[in-house]
mmCIF file of C-alpha atoms in Angstrom:
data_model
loop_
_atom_site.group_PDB
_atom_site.id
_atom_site.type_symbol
_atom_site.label_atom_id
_atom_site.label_comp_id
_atom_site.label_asym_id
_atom_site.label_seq_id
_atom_site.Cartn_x
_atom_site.Cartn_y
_atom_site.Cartn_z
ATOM 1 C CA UNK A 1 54.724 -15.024 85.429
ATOM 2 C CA UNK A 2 51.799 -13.433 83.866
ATOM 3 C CA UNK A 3 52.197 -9.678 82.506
ATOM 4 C CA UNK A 4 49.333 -7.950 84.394
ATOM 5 C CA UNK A 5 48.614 -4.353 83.538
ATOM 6 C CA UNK A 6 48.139 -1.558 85.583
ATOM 7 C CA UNK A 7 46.337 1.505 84.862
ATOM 8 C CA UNK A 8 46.373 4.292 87.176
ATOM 9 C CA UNK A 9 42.883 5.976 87.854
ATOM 10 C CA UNK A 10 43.226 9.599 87.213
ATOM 11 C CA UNK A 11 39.979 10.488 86.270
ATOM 12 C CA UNK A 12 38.500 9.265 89.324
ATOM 13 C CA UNK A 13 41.371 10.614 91.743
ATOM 14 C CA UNK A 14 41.710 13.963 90.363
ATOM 15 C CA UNK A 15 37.330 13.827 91.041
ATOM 16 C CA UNK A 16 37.707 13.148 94.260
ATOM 17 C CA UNK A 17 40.881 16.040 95.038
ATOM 18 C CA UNK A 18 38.676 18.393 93.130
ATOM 19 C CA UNK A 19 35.236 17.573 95.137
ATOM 20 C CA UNK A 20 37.023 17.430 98.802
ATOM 21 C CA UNK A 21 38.983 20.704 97.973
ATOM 22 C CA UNK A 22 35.456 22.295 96.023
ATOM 23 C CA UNK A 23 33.777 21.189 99.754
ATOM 24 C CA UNK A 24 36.357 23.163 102.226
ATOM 25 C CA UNK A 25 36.349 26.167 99.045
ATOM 26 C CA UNK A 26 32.697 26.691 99.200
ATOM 27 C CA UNK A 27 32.364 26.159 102.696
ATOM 28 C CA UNK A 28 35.129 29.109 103.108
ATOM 29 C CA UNK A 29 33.252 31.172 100.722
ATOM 30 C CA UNK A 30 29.868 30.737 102.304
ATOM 31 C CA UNK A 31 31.784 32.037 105.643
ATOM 32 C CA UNK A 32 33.091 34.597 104.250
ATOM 33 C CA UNK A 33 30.519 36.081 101.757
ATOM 34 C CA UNK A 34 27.880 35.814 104.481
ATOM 35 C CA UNK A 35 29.874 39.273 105.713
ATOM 36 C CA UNK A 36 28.484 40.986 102.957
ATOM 37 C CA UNK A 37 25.428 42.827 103.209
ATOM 38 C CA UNK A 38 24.788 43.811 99.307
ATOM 39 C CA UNK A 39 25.966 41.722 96.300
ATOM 40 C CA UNK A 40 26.238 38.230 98.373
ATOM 41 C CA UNK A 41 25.660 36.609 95.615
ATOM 42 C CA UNK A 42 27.529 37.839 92.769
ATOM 43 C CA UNK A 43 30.577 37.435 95.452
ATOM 44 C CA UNK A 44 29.799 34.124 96.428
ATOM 45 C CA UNK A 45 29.794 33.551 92.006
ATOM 46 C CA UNK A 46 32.802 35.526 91.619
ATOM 47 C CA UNK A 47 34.752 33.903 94.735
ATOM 48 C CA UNK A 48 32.888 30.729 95.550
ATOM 49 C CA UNK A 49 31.968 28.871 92.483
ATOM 50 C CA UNK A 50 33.880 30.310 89.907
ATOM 51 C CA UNK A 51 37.390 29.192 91.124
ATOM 52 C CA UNK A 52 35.647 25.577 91.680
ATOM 53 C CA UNK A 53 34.507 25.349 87.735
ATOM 54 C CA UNK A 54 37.891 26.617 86.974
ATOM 55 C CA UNK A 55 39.654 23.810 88.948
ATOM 56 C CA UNK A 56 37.579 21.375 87.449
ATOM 57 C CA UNK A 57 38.205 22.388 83.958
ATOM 58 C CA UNK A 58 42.349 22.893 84.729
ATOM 59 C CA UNK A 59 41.877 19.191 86.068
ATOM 60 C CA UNK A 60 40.217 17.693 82.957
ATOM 61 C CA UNK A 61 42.839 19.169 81.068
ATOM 62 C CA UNK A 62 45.540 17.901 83.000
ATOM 63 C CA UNK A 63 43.916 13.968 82.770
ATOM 64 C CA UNK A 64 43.801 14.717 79.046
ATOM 65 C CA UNK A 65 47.279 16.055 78.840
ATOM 66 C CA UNK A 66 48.473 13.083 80.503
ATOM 67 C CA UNK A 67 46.146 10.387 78.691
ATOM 68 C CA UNK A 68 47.762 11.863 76.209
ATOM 69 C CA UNK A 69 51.528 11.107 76.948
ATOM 70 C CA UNK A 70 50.337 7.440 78.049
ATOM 71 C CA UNK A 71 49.183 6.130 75.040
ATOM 72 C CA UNK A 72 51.415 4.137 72.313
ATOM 73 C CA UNK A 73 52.116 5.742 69.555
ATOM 74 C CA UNK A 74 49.730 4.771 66.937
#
């Protein structure tokens, strides 16, 4: 038998978790900022895109973190 290697595609999963969740999060934002009369917009930052860089960045850590642990030992 041949030895075929596998490698898991975490960058690209955790991409597509982070955009589909970023979608419903800014959607729910946009709903619920659009109740606001005077500082839409620095709640929308503050509530809306904030968390979704902050997800991103938690994520890129994580795929490094593991990377990380899946490497040989040089």
């Amino acid at each position: 038998m041949q030895d075929v290697e596998v490698k898991f595609a975490y960058k690209a999963g955790f991409r597509r978790l982070w955009l589909a969740l970023s979608l419903l999060w800014l959607i729910g934002a946009v709903l619920v900022v659009s109740e606001y009369r005077e500082g839409a917009l620095q709640a929308f930052l503050l509530f809306g895109f904030l968390p979704v860089i902050a997800i991103y960045v938690i994520g890129v850590a994580l795929v490094w973190i593991i990377e990380g642990f899946a490497r040989a030992d040089r």
